[in-house]
C-alpha positions as CSV (number, residue, x, y, z in Angstrom):
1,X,99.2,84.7,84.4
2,X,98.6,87.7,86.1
3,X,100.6,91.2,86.6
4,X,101.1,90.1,90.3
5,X,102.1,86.4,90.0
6,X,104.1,87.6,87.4
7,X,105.7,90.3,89.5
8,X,106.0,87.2,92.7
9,X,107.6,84.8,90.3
10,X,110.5,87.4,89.6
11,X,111.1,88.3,93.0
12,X,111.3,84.5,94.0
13,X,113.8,83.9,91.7
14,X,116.1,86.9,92.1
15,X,116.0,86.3,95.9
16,X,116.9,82.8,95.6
17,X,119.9,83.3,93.1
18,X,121.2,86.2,95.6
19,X,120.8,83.7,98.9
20,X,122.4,81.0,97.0
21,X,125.6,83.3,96.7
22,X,124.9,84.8,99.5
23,X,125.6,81.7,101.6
24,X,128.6,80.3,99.4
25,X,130.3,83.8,100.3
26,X,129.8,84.1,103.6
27,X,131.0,80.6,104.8
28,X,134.6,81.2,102.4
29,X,134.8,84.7,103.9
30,X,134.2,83.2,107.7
31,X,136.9,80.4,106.8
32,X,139.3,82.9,104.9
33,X,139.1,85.0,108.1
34,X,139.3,82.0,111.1
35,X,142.6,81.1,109.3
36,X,143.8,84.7,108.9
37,X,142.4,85.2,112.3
38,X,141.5,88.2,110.4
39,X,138.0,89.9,112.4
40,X,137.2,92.2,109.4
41,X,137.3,89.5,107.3
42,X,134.9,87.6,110.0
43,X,132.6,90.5,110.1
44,X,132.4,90.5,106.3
45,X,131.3,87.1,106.4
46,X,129.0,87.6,109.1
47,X,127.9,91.0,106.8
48,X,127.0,88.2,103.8
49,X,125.2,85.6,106.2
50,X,123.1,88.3,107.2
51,X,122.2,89.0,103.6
52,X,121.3,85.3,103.7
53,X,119.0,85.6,106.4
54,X,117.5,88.9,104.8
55,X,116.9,86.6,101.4
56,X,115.0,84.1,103.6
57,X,112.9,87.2,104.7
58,X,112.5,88.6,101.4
59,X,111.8,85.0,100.0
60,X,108.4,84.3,102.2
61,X,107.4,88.2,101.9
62,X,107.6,88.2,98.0
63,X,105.7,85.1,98.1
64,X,102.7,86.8,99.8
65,X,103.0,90.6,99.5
66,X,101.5,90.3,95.7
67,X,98.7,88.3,96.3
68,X,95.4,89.6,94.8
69,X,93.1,91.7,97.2
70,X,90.6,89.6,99.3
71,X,88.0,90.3,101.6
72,X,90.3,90.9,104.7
73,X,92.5,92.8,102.4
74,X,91.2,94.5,99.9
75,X,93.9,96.8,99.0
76,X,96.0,93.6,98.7
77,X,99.2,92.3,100.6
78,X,101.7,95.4,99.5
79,X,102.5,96.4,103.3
80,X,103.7,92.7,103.9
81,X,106.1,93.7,101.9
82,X,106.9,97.1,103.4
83,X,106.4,95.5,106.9
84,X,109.2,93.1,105.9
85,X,111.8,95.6,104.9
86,X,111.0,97.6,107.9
87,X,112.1,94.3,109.8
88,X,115.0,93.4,107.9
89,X,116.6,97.2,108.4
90,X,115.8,96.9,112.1
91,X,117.7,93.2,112.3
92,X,121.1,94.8,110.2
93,X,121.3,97.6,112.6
94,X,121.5,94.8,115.6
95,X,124.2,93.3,113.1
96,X,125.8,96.7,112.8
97,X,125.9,97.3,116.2
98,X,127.5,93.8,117.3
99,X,130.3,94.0,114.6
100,X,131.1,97.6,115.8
101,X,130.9,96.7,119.5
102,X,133.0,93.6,118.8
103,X,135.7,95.5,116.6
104,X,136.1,98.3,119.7
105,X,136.0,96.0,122.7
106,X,138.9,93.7,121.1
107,X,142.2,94.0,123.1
108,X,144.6,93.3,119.9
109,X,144.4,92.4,116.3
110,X,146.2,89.0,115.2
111,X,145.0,89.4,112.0
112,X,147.3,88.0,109.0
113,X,147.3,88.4,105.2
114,X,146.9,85.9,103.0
115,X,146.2,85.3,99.7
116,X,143.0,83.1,100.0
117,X,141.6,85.7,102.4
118,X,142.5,88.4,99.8
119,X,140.9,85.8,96.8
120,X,137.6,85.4,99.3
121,X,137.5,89.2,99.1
122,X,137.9,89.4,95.6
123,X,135.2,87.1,94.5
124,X,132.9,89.0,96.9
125,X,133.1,92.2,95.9
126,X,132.8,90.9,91.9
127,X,129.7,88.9,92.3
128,X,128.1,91.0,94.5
129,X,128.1,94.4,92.3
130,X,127.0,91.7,90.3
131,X,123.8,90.3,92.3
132,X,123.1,94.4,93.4
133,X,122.9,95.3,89.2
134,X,121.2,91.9,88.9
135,X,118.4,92.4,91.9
136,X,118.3,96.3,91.6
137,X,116.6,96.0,87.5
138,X,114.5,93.4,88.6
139,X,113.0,95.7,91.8
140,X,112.6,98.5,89.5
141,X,111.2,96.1,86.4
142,X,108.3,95.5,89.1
143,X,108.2,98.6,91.3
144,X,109.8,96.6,94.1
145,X,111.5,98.5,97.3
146,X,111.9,95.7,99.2
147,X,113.9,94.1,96.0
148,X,115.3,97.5,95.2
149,X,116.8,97.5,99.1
150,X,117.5,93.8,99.0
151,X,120.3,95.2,96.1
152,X,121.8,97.7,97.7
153,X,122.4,95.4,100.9
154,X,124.2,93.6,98.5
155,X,126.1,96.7,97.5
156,X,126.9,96.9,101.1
157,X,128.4,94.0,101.3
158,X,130.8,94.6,98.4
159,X,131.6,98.1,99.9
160,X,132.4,96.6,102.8
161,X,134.6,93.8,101.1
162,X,136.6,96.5,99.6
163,X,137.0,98.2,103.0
164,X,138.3,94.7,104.5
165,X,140.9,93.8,101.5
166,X,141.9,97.4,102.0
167,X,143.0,96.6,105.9
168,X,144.3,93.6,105.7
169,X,146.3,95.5,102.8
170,X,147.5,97.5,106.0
171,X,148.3,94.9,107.8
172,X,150.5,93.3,105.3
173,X,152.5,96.7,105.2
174,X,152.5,96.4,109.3
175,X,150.0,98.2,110.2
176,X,147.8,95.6,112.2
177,X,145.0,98.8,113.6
178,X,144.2,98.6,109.8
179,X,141.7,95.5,110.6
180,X,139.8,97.1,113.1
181,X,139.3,100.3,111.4
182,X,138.4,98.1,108.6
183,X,135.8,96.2,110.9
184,X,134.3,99.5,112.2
185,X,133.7,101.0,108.5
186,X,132.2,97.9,107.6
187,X,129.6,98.5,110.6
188,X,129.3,101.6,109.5
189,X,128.2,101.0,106.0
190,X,125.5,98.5,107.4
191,X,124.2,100.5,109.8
192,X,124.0,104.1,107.4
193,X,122.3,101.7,104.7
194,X,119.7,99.9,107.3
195,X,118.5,103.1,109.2
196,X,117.9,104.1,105.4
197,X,115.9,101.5,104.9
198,X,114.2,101.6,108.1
199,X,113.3,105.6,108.0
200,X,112.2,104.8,104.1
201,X,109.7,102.3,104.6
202,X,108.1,103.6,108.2
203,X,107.4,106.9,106.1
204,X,105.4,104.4,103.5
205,X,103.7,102.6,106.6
206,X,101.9,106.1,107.6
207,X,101.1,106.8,104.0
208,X,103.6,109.6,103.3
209,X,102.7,111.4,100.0
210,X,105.5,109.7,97.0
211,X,108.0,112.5,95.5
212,X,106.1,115.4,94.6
213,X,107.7,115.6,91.2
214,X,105.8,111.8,90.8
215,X,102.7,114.2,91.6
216,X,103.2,117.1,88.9
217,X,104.6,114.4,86.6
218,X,100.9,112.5,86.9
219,X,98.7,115.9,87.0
220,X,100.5,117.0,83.6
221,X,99.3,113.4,82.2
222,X,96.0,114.0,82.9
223,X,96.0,117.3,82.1
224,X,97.5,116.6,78.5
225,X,93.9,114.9,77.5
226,X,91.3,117.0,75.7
227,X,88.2,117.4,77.5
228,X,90.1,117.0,81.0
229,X,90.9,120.2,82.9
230,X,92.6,121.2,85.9
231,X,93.8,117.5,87.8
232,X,93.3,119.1,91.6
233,X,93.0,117.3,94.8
234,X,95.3,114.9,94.2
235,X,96.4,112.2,97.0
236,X,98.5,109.3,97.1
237,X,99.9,106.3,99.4
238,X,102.8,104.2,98.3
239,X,102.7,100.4,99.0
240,X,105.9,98.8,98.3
241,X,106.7,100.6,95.7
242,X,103.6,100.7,93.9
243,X,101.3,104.0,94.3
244,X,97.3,104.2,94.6
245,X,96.5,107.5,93.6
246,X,92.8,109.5,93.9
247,X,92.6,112.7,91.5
248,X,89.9,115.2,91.0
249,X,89.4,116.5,87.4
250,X,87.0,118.9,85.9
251,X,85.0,117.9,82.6
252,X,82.9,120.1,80.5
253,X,79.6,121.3,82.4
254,X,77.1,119.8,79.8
255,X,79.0,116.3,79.6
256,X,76.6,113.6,80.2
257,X,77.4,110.7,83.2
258,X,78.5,108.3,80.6
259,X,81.1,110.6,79.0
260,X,82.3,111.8,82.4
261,X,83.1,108.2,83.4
262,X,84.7,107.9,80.0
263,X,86.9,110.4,80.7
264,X,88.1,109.3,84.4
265,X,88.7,105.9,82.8
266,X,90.5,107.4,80.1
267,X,92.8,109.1,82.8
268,X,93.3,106.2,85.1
269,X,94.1,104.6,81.7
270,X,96.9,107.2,80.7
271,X,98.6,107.6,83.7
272,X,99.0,104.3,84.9
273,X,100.5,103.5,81.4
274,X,102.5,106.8,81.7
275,X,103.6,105.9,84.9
276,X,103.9,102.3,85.4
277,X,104.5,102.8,89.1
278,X,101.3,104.0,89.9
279,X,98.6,101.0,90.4
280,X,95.3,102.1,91.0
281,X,93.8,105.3,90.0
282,X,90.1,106.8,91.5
283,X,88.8,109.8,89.6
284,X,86.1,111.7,90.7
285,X,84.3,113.7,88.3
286,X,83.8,117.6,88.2
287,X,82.4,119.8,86.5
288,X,83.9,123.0,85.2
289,X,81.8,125.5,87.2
290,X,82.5,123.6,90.8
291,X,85.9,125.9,90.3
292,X,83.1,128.7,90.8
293,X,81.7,127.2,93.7
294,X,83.4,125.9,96.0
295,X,84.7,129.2,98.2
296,X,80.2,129.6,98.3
297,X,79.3,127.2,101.0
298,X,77.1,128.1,104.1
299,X,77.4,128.1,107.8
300,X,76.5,124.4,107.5
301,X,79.1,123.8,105.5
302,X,76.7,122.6,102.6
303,X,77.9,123.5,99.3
304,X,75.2,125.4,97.7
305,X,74.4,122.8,94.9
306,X,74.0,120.3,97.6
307,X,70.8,122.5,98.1
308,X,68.9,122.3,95.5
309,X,67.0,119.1,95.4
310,X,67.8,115.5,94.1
311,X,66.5,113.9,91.3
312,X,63.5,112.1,92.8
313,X,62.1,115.3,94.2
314,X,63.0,116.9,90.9
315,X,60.8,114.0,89.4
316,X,57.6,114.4,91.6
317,X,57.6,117.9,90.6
318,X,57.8,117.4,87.0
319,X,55.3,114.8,87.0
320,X,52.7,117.7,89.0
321,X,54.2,120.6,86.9
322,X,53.4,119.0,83.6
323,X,50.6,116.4,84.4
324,X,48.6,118.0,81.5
325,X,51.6,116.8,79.5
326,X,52.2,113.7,80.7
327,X,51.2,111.5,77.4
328,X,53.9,112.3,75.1
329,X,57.1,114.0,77.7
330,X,59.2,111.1,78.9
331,X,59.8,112.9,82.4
332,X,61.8,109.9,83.7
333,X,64.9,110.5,81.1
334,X,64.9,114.1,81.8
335,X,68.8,114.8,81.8
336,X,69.6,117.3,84.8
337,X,72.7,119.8,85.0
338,X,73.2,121.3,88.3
339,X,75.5,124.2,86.9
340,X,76.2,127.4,88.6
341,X,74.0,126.8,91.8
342,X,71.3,126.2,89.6
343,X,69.3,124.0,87.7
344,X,69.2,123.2,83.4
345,X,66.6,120.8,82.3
346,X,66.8,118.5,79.5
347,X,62.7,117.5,78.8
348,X,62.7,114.7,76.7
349,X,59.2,114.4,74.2
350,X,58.0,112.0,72.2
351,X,56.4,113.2,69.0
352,X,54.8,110.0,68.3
353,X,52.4,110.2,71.6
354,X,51.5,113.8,70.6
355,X,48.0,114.4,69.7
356,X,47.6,114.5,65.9
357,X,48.2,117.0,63.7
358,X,49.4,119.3,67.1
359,X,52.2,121.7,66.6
360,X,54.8,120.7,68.5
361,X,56.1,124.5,68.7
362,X,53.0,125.3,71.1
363,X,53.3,122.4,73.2
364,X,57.0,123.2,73.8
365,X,55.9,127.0,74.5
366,X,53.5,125.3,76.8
367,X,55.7,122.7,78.7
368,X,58.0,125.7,79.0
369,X,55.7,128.3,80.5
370,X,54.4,125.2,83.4
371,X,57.4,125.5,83.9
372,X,58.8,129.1,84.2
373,X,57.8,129.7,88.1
374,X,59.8,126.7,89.2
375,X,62.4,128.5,91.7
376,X,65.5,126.6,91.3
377,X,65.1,126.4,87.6
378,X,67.6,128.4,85.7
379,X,67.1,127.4,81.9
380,X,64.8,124.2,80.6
381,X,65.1,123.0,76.8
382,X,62.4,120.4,75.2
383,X,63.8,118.0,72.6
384,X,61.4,115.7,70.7
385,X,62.7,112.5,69.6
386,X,60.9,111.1,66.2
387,X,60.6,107.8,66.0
388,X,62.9,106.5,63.3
């Protein structure tokens, strides 16, 4: 099973335990509060139906928010998610609104205590600290916002609960304005909590940068392996909770391509293992002179390395600079190191395709000096391989 279904199968479940309470609260609390013709306790009711509505969102969006990448989406379905819990905070502050509206425009309170309504309340706000601990470890087990918000909604509710049982505690000590007020905190709570969410999530939608302490957390990772200097350049995007990072590091000037890509898989490696939240990592390899280079670019804005010439050109000159060598130097694994806007050249020789009995000194002092005029060569070094 993979990370994702794994991920989907624990949001499923958690979403389906917190609808099923969810509904069983809001219907007693609606009940509770038609008899006590109690509207805090109404709009509490209403506050937990909502929650059940928001499961039913969260349900279908875990279901296909951590689906693999495909061709249409090759990032994956991440921003279903985020796209969802934009959505959901946008539909409580509607709810917020109403119950506010509602709780103002009302002409007089008739509400009554009672000791189921009180029981209703009660039960709320104990299973639903519950559900929030419950739902909150799960979102942060698998990086999920949209779970992570989904808990504190329930939160909300029990917040709210407590701010109901504490009017219609005013209103059994006669002070019947006690509902309302209660009514119009409970708004309050859902409203504060949803634009939260809302702001939150939009800010993930336009790819805002995660908490730059995430950032210096990750760069000191990276920066703790040997052979890995200077993390730089450094960007991220968060989807739902998970973050797709692209990093810059330098790597020793001489390292070959296989030990450079080595070492960026060895730091995607580390830091998402360091830092579970982060999901993707693209390194792109420097070396430690670019640090050197960079402030040296022209009018065209080329970067002076970017001038000398690629490694087929490099090739057709090698094969016309040492064409009287051509029998025993391997010219096509010649290992190039474009250090320092210049040029170091590896030649690779094969003493077994030398002429006999030659010394191999002269036809490196020979390879060397065909060599010696080339303009964007800084420093070339023979090395003859023997066959074993």
């Amino acid at each position: 099973m993979t990370k994702l279904k794994k991920e989907q199968d624990i949001a499923v479940r958690v979403t389906l335990v917190g609808a099923f309470w969810d509904g069983v609260l809001g219907l007693a609390k609606i009940a509770a509060g038609y008899f006590s013709q109690s509207q805090a306790l109404i709009a509490d009711g209403i506050h937990s139906l909502s929650d059940l509505v928001t499961d039913v969102f969260v349900y279908f969006a875990s279901a296909n928010s951590r689906k693999g990448p495909d061709e249409n989406h090759p990032y994956g379905h991440l921003r279903f998610e985020t796209l969802t819990t934009v959505f959901l905070g946008m539909v409580l502050i509607v709810v917020a609104v109403g119950i506010a509206y509602e709780s103002i425009t009302s002409t007089a309170s008739l509400a009554q205590f009672t000791w189921y309504g009180a029981a209703a309340l009660i039960l709320t706000i104990v299973v639903k600290e519950a559900i929030f601990h419950y739902t909150k470890r799960a979102g942060e087990k698998i990086h999920s916002k949209m779970l992570v918000a989904n808990a504190w909604h329930s939160r909300s509710d029990a917040l709210s609960s407590i701010a109901v049982l504490i009017g219609l505690a005013g209103v059994y000590f006669g002070y019947g304005w006690a509902d309302m007020i209660a009514s119009i905190v409970v708004a309050l709570l859902i409203g504060k909590m949803a634009v939260s969410m809302v702001w939150e999530n939009l800010a993930e939608l336009v790819d805002t940068a995660p908490d730059p302490k995430l950032i210096e957390q990750i760069k000191e990772t990276a920066n703790s392996l040997k052979h890995v200097m200077a993390p730089h350049d450094v960007r991220a995007r968060s989807m739902a909770g998970k973050v797709y990072l692209d990093m810059h590091i330098h790597v020793p000037s001489h390292a070959s391509v296989s030990e450079g890509h080595y070492l960026g898989d060895l730091v995607a490696y580390t830091v998402k293992k360091a830092h579970p939240q982060v999901e993707d990592v693209m390194v792109h390899i420097d070396t430690d002179e670019k640090i050197q280079t960079d402030s040296f670019i022209d009018k065209s804005g080329k970067p002076p390395h970017l001038q000398l010439p690629a490694r087929h050109q490099i090739m057709a000159d090698l094969g016309f600079l040492l064409r009287q060598h051509s029998a025993y130097v391997d010219i096509p694994n010649t290992r190039l190191h474009y250090l320092n806007n210049m040029l170091d050249l590896e030649i690779v020789a094969l003493s077994d395709k030398a002429p006999d009995n030659a010394d191999l000194k002269k036809l490196t002092a020979g390879i060397l000096f065909d060599l010696e005029n080339t303009r964007y060569i800084n420093k070339a070094s023979v090395f003859w391989l023997f066959p074993s």
